[in-house]
Amino acid sequence: MSSSAIYSGRSRSVPTIQVRQLVTGMAPMLLLYFLYTVIRFLVKDRGPVEGIRNGYNVLHLEERLGLDWEVSLQEVMLPHEWLVKAANWYYVIGFLPVILACAALAAVLDFQTFLWWRKRFALTMILALIGFALFPLAPPRMLPGMVDTLMVYGPQYYGDSQGSSFFNAYGRLPSMVNVYAAMPSMHVAWSIIGGALLIGAFKGRWWAWTLGVLHPVLMGIAVIVTANHYLLDVVVGVLALIGALLILHFAGRVMGSRVDTRTAYV
């Protein structure tokens, strides 16, 4: 076989492998997110009763800790409509679309990094669902004194005054949104994962590091400016990610030690 034929075969196989990695890698991730959305909706029943009360409890705790930044941050931003609209769109587009884009890039360009972070992503979903079930929490936008910037300035991501939104086909389907799932904030935790995937996909590129670090910081500002999360939601979301990292780290060490022990007796 000529060298040109070998090269041609290799050049055709690389895109095929990348497509296979993209499909086999992303399909479970999308299925996990769908199940996460359904389960989060199923645990919303206690929200209307406990969510508002828990919201006031979180605000009181933040006041004691000196972390009640929500009103102050809105007071700084609201006079500048363009900044508020930028935060709104960053909240919407910077979440799932950016995470999926970064995951897809990593699945194609660095599959091992993608698989490593996908496990952490899945575990944070489980931890978040436990949090939503045990502690239903109304977002700040549902409490007096806070402006629902998405409702006022758009896009009306969670629905208009009649509850019509993208998530229920603008009123044609039942809504699958659990508005009482504010804690933990996975917007920031998963933005950290998205940034890490981007850095992994483009190793050694300064711009990837810059975007990867900056993205969760900007998302943290956006979730508070839009009054969709308390600062403590962000903190607990990051702690959930750290918890997932630690759990899988120690699980890996335990499994590794068991393998070593079994090998020693072979």
mmCIF file of C-alpha atoms in Angstrom:
data_model
loop_
_atom_site.group_PDB
_atom_site.id
_atom_site.type_symbol
_atom_site.label_atom_id
_atom_site.label_comp_id
_atom_site.label_asym_id
_atom_site.label_seq_id
_atom_site.Cartn_x
_atom_site.Cartn_y
_atom_site.Cartn_z
ATOM 1 C CA MET A 1 0.000 0.000 0.000
ATOM 2 C CA SER A 2 1.354 3.401 -0.915
ATOM 3 C CA SER A 3 2.187 6.018 1.747
ATOM 4 C CA SER A 4 -0.462 8.348 0.293
ATOM 5 C CA ALA A 5 -3.153 5.685 0.793
ATOM 6 C CA ILE A 6 -2.049 5.130 4.406
ATOM 7 C CA TYR A 7 -2.112 8.881 5.064
ATOM 8 C CA SER A 8 -5.544 9.162 3.474
ATOM 9 C CA GLY A 9 -6.882 6.377 5.685
ATOM 10 C CA ARG A 10 -5.486 8.011 8.802
ATOM 11 C CA SER A 11 -6.873 11.430 7.861
ATOM 12 C CA ARG A 12 -10.328 9.915 7.425
ATOM 13 C CA SER A 13 -10.147 7.982 10.717
ATOM 14 C CA VAL A 14 -9.337 10.996 12.911
ATOM 15 C CA PRO A 15 -12.629 12.850 12.230
ATOM 16 C CA THR A 16 -14.492 9.554 12.665
ATOM 17 C CA ILE A 17 -12.933 9.023 16.084
ATOM 18 C CA GLN A 18 -13.681 12.599 17.088
ATOM 19 C CA VAL A 19 -17.314 12.294 16.048
ATOM 20 C CA ARG A 20 -17.598 9.018 17.990
ATOM 21 C CA GLN A 21 -16.084 10.682 21.062
ATOM 22 C CA LEU A 22 -18.495 13.588 20.724
ATOM 23 C CA VAL A 23 -21.580 11.373 20.439
ATOM 24 C CA THR A 24 -20.643 8.770 23.059
ATOM 25 C CA GLY A 25 -19.393 11.455 25.417
ATOM 26 C CA MET A 26 -22.200 13.990 25.133
ATOM 27 C CA ALA A 27 -25.191 11.614 24.953
ATOM 28 C CA PRO A 28 -24.908 10.458 28.605
ATOM 29 C CA MET A 29 -24.280 14.035 29.710
ATOM 30 C CA LEU A 30 -27.444 15.281 27.990
ATOM 31 C CA LEU A 31 -29.451 12.358 29.379
ATOM 32 C CA LEU A 32 -28.164 13.133 32.878
ATOM 33 C CA TYR A 33 -29.211 16.755 32.557
ATOM 34 C CA PHE A 34 -32.669 15.740 31.343
ATOM 35 C CA LEU A 35 -33.115 13.405 34.327
ATOM 36 C CA TYR A 36 -31.796 16.136 36.617
ATOM 37 C CA THR A 37 -34.414 18.576 35.277
ATOM 38 C CA VAL A 38 -37.250 16.068 35.717
ATOM 39 C CA ILE A 39 -36.243 15.075 39.252
ATOM 40 C CA ARG A 40 -35.738 18.711 40.241
ATOM 41 C CA PHE A 41 -39.287 19.392 39.064
ATOM 42 C CA LEU A 42 -40.672 16.405 40.996
ATOM 43 C CA VAL A 43 -39.296 17.697 44.328
ATOM 44 C CA LYS A 44 -40.874 21.145 44.015
ATOM 45 C CA ASP A 45 -44.070 20.491 46.023
ATOM 46 C CA ARG A 46 -42.694 21.858 49.303
ATOM 47 C CA GLY A 47 -41.453 25.010 47.613
ATOM 48 C CA PRO A 48 -44.515 27.273 47.928
ATOM 49 C CA VAL A 49 -44.798 26.519 51.656
ATOM 50 C CA GLU A 50 -41.154 26.495 52.734
ATOM 51 C CA GLY A 51 -39.339 28.316 49.922
ATOM 52 C CA ILE A 52 -40.240 31.879 50.926
ATOM 53 C CA ARG A 53 -39.588 31.217 54.619
ATOM 54 C CA ASN A 54 -36.212 29.702 53.814
ATOM 55 C CA GLY A 55 -35.460 32.736 51.649
ATOM 56 C CA TYR A 56 -35.860 35.069 54.628
ATOM 57 C CA ASN A 57 -33.783 32.706 56.765
ATOM 58 C CA VAL A 58 -30.958 32.809 54.220
ATOM 59 C CA LEU A 59 -31.101 36.624 54.116
ATOM 60 C CA HIS A 60 -30.947 36.814 57.914
ATOM 61 C CA LEU A 61 -27.969 34.444 57.953
ATOM 62 C CA GLU A 62 -26.214 36.506 55.294
ATOM 63 C CA GLU A 63 -26.800 39.662 57.343
ATOM 64 C CA ARG A 64 -25.146 38.070 60.372
ATOM 65 C CA LEU A 65 -22.204 36.927 58.225
ATOM 66 C CA GLY A 66 -21.890 40.238 56.372
ATOM 67 C CA LEU A 67 -22.669 38.547 53.054
ATOM 68 C CA ASP A 68 -25.956 40.306 52.214
ATOM 69 C CA TRP A 69 -24.646 41.778 48.960
ATOM 70 C CA GLU A 70 -27.738 41.206 46.799
ATOM 71 C CA VAL A 71 -29.511 44.564 47.278
ATOM 72 C CA SER A 72 -26.270 46.552 47.211
ATOM 73 C CA LEU A 73 -25.116 44.962 43.972
ATOM 74 C CA GLN A 74 -28.458 45.638 42.312
ATOM 75 C CA GLU A 75 -28.360 49.263 43.503
ATOM 76 C CA VAL A 76 -25.004 49.664 41.758
ATOM 77 C CA MET A 77 -26.104 47.984 38.527
ATOM 78 C CA LEU A 78 -29.734 49.035 38.022
ATOM 79 C CA PRO A 79 -28.973 52.659 37.005
ATOM 80 C CA HIS A 80 -26.995 51.221 34.059
ATOM 81 C CA GLU A 81 -29.567 49.392 31.949
ATOM 82 C CA TRP A 82 -27.003 48.050 29.486
ATOM 83 C CA LEU A 83 -25.095 46.359 32.324
ATOM 84 C CA VAL A 84 -28.281 44.779 33.646
ATOM 85 C CA LYS A 85 -29.206 43.483 30.190
ATOM 86 C CA ALA A 86 -25.669 42.157 29.750
ATOM 87 C CA ALA A 87 -25.976 40.306 33.068
ATOM 88 C CA ASN A 88 -29.364 38.921 32.007
ATOM 89 C CA TRP A 89 -28.043 37.534 28.741
ATOM 90 C CA TYR A 90 -24.894 36.222 30.400
ATOM 91 C CA TYR A 91 -27.074 34.372 32.904
ATOM 92 C CA VAL A 92 -29.073 32.775 30.080
ATOM 93 C CA ILE A 93 -26.475 32.091 27.392
ATOM 94 C CA GLY A 94 -23.478 31.638 29.674
ATOM 95 C CA PHE A 95 -25.005 28.650 31.462
ATOM 96 C CA LEU A 96 -26.109 25.568 29.537
ATOM 97 C CA PRO A 97 -25.057 26.674 26.009
ATOM 98 C CA VAL A 98 -21.512 27.510 27.169
ATOM 99 C CA ILE A 99 -21.198 24.367 29.302
ATOM 100 C CA LEU A 100 -22.306 22.154 26.419
ATOM 101 C CA ALA A 101 -20.012 23.964 23.981
ATOM 102 C CA CYS A 102 -16.997 23.555 26.288
ATOM 103 C CA ALA A 103 -17.902 19.916 26.928
ATOM 104 C CA ALA A 104 -18.204 19.226 23.194
ATOM 105 C CA LEU A 105 -14.812 20.818 22.520
ATOM 106 C CA ALA A 106 -13.188 18.790 25.277
ATOM 107 C CA ALA A 107 -14.868 15.581 24.065
ATOM 108 C CA VAL A 108 -13.299 16.108 20.648
ATOM 109 C CA LEU A 109 -9.917 17.564 21.620
ATOM 110 C CA ASP A 110 -9.136 15.944 24.994
ATOM 111 C CA PHE A 111 -11.447 13.015 25.658
ATOM 112 C CA GLN A 112 -9.753 11.903 28.892
ATOM 113 C CA THR A 113 -10.155 15.352 30.444
ATOM 114 C CA PHE A 114 -13.784 15.338 29.329
ATOM 115 C CA LEU A 115 -14.444 11.946 30.962
ATOM 116 C CA TRP A 116 -12.730 13.051 34.176
ATOM 117 C CA TRP A 117 -14.917 16.148 34.506
ATOM 118 C CA ARG A 118 -18.081 14.367 33.369
ATOM 119 C CA LYS A 119 -17.934 12.164 36.473
ATOM 120 C CA ARG A 120 -17.644 15.261 38.680
ATOM 121 C CA PHE A 121 -20.497 16.900 36.785
ATOM 122 C CA ALA A 122 -22.738 13.872 37.378
ATOM 123 C CA LEU A 123 -21.961 13.755 41.098
ATOM 124 C CA THR A 124 -22.664 17.476 41.536
ATOM 125 C CA MET A 125 -26.085 16.819 39.987
ATOM 126 C CA ILE A 126 -26.836 14.239 42.672
ATOM 127 C CA LEU A 127 -25.636 16.535 45.458
ATOM 128 C CA ALA A 128 -27.676 19.430 44.041
ATOM 129 C CA LEU A 129 -30.842 17.324 43.877
ATOM 130 C CA ILE A 130 -30.384 16.380 47.522
ATOM 131 C CA GLY A 131 -30.097 20.071 48.352
ATOM 132 C CA PHE A 132 -33.213 21.006 46.354
ATOM 133 C CA ALA A 133 -35.234 18.245 48.042
ATOM 134 C CA LEU A 134 -34.107 19.007 51.598
ATOM 135 C CA PHE A 135 -34.035 22.793 51.397
ATOM 136 C CA PRO A 136 -36.507 24.360 48.928
ATOM 137 C CA LEU A 137 -35.549 27.992 48.518
ATOM 138 C CA ALA A 138 -37.232 30.874 46.723
ATOM 139 C CA PRO A 139 -34.778 33.034 44.769
ATOM 140 C CA PRO A 140 -34.246 36.667 45.832
ATOM 141 C CA ARG A 141 -36.364 37.904 42.909
ATOM 142 C CA MET A 142 -39.435 36.462 44.635
ATOM 143 C CA LEU A 143 -38.861 38.514 47.797
ATOM 144 C CA PRO A 144 -39.707 42.209 48.424
ATOM 145 C CA GLY A 145 -36.933 44.701 47.739
ATOM 146 C CA MET A 146 -35.371 42.821 44.819
ATOM 147 C CA VAL A 147 -35.916 43.450 41.110
ATOM 148 C CA ASP A 148 -36.571 40.511 38.809
ATOM 149 C CA THR A 149 -34.336 41.845 36.040
ATOM 150 C CA LEU A 150 -35.190 39.059 33.598
ATOM 151 C CA MET A 151 -38.866 39.919 33.868
ATOM 152 C CA VAL A 152 -38.320 43.677 33.642
ATOM 153 C CA TYR A 153 -35.567 43.906 31.019
ATOM 154 C CA GLY A 154 -35.737 40.529 29.291
ATOM 155 C CA PRO A 155 -35.221 37.930 28.086
ATOM 156 C CA GLN A 156 -38.073 36.495 30.142
ATOM 157 C CA TYR A 157 -36.223 33.238 30.657
ATOM 158 C CA TYR A 158 -38.489 31.831 33.356
ATOM 159 C CA GLY A 159 -41.709 33.183 31.883
ATOM 160 C CA ASP A 160 -43.813 36.301 31.551
ATOM 161 C CA SER A 161 -46.523 37.402 33.983
ATOM 162 C CA GLN A 162 -48.663 34.435 32.819
ATOM 163 C CA GLY A 163 -45.815 31.936 33.296
ATOM 164 C CA SER A 164 -45.305 31.458 29.557
ATOM 165 C CA SER A 165 -41.675 30.681 28.706
ATOM 166 C CA PHE A 166 -39.325 28.657 26.528
ATOM 167 C CA PHE A 167 -39.487 25.816 29.085
ATOM 168 C CA ASN A 168 -43.211 25.208 28.548
ATOM 169 C CA ALA A 169 -43.311 25.963 24.816
ATOM 170 C CA TYR A 170 -44.721 29.397 25.665
ATOM 171 C CA GLY A 171 -47.765 28.076 27.475
ATOM 172 C CA ARG A 172 -48.447 25.032 25.300
ATOM 173 C CA LEU A 173 -46.904 22.528 27.754
ATOM 174 C CA PRO A 174 -46.784 22.197 31.549
ATOM 175 C CA SER A 175 -43.807 24.070 32.989
ATOM 176 C CA MET A 176 -40.878 21.905 34.121
ATOM 177 C CA VAL A 177 -39.181 24.729 36.047
ATOM 178 C CA ASN A 178 -38.764 24.427 39.801
ATOM 179 C CA VAL A 179 -38.373 28.048 40.878
ATOM 180 C CA TYR A 180 -37.646 26.915 44.448
ATOM 181 C CA ALA A 181 -34.357 25.231 43.496
ATOM 182 C CA ALA A 182 -32.086 28.163 44.296
ATOM 183 C CA MET A 183 -29.626 26.407 46.616
ATOM 184 C CA PRO A 184 -27.108 25.277 45.600
ATOM 185 C CA SER A 185 -26.401 27.485 42.590
ATOM 186 C CA MET A 186 -25.155 25.152 39.894
ATOM 187 C CA HIS A 187 -24.801 28.067 37.489
ATOM 188 C CA VAL A 188 -21.470 28.945 39.087
ATOM 189 C CA ALA A 189 -20.327 25.419 39.964
ATOM 190 C CA TRP A 190 -20.926 24.156 36.439
ATOM 191 C CA SER A 191 -19.367 27.299 34.981
ATOM 192 C CA ILE A 192 -16.205 26.291 36.831
ATOM 193 C CA ILE A 193 -16.442 22.874 35.170
ATOM 194 C CA GLY A 194 -17.043 24.544 31.800
ATOM 195 C CA GLY A 195 -13.965 26.707 32.298
ATOM 196 C CA ALA A 196 -11.882 23.672 33.271
ATOM 197 C CA LEU A 197 -13.069 21.805 30.156
ATOM 198 C CA LEU A 198 -12.117 24.767 27.959
ATOM 199 C CA ILE A 199 -8.668 24.910 29.534
ATOM 200 C CA GLY A 200 -8.290 21.154 29.039
ATOM 201 C CA ALA A 201 -9.356 21.351 25.410
ATOM 202 C CA PHE A 202 -6.822 24.082 24.618
ATOM 203 C CA LYS A 203 -3.876 23.276 26.868
ATOM 204 C CA GLY A 204 -1.239 25.966 27.122
ATOM 205 C CA ARG A 205 -3.362 28.668 25.490
ATOM 206 C CA TRP A 206 -3.414 31.846 27.563
ATOM 207 C CA TRP A 207 -6.801 32.900 26.238
ATOM 208 C CA ALA A 208 -8.349 29.581 27.316
ATOM 209 C CA TRP A 209 -7.040 30.093 30.841
ATOM 210 C CA THR A 210 -8.309 33.678 30.860
ATOM 211 C CA LEU A 211 -11.805 32.716 29.697
ATOM 212 C CA GLY A 212 -11.872 29.619 31.882
ATOM 213 C CA VAL A 213 -11.147 31.602 35.041
ATOM 214 C CA LEU A 214 -13.179 34.692 34.136
ATOM 215 C CA HIS A 215 -16.345 32.837 33.122
ATOM 216 C CA PRO A 216 -17.414 31.548 36.580
ATOM 217 C CA VAL A 217 -16.570 34.925 38.136
ATOM 218 C CA LEU A 218 -18.839 36.748 35.675
ATOM 219 C CA MET A 219 -21.529 34.111 36.163
ATOM 220 C CA GLY A 220 -21.329 34.631 39.916
ATOM 221 C CA ILE A 221 -21.992 38.339 39.405
ATOM 222 C CA ALA A 222 -24.792 37.637 36.920
ATOM 223 C CA VAL A 223 -26.750 35.266 39.168
ATOM 224 C CA ILE A 224 -26.786 37.855 41.955
ATOM 225 C CA VAL A 225 -27.507 40.899 39.770
ATOM 226 C CA THR A 226 -30.463 39.097 38.182
ATOM 227 C CA ALA A 227 -31.714 38.174 41.697
ATOM 228 C CA ASN A 228 -31.838 34.491 40.806
ATOM 229 C CA HIS A 229 -29.470 33.451 43.587
ATOM 230 C CA TYR A 230 -28.210 34.560 46.956
ATOM 231 C CA LEU A 231 -24.483 34.825 47.567
ATOM 232 C CA LEU A 232 -24.756 31.821 49.875
ATOM 233 C CA ASP A 233 -26.261 29.828 46.964
ATOM 234 C CA VAL A 234 -23.041 30.452 45.059
ATOM 235 C CA VAL A 235 -20.912 29.430 48.050
ATOM 236 C CA VAL A 236 -22.885 26.215 48.605
ATOM 237 C CA GLY A 237 -22.729 25.409 44.875
ATOM 238 C CA VAL A 238 -18.937 25.724 44.891
ATOM 239 C CA LEU A 239 -18.798 23.611 48.062
ATOM 240 C CA ALA A 240 -20.898 20.952 46.282
ATOM 241 C CA LEU A 241 -18.317 20.873 43.493
ATOM 242 C CA ILE A 242 -15.460 20.653 45.987
ATOM 243 C CA GLY A 243 -17.342 17.863 47.737
ATOM 244 C CA ALA A 244 -17.723 15.964 44.466
ATOM 245 C CA LEU A 245 -14.007 16.352 43.758
ATOM 246 C CA LEU A 246 -13.077 15.066 47.234
ATOM 247 C CA ILE A 247 -15.533 12.155 47.146
ATOM 248 C CA LEU A 248 -14.248 10.897 43.808
ATOM 249 C CA HIS A 249 -10.641 11.522 44.820
ATOM 250 C CA PHE A 250 -10.898 9.383 47.937
ATOM 251 C CA ALA A 251 -13.081 6.815 46.145
ATOM 252 C CA GLY A 252 -10.345 6.489 43.539
ATOM 253 C CA ARG A 253 -7.697 6.013 46.225
ATOM 254 C CA VAL A 254 -9.778 3.344 47.976
ATOM 255 C CA MET A 255 -10.429 1.495 44.727
ATOM 256 C CA GLY A 256 -6.752 1.760 43.815
ATOM 257 C CA SER A 257 -5.664 0.345 47.161
ATOM 258 C CA ARG A 258 -8.080 -2.576 46.782
ATOM 259 C CA VAL A 259 -6.684 -3.342 43.334
ATOM 260 C CA ASP A 260 -3.132 -3.199 44.730
ATOM 261 C CA THR A 261 -4.119 -5.513 47.603
ATOM 262 C CA ARG A 262 -5.696 -8.068 45.282
ATOM 263 C CA THR A 263 -2.662 -7.895 42.992
ATOM 264 C CA ALA A 264 -0.335 -8.605 45.917
ATOM 265 C CA TYR A 265 -2.049 -11.948 46.500
ATOM 266 C CA VAL A 266 -1.941 -13.028 42.850
#
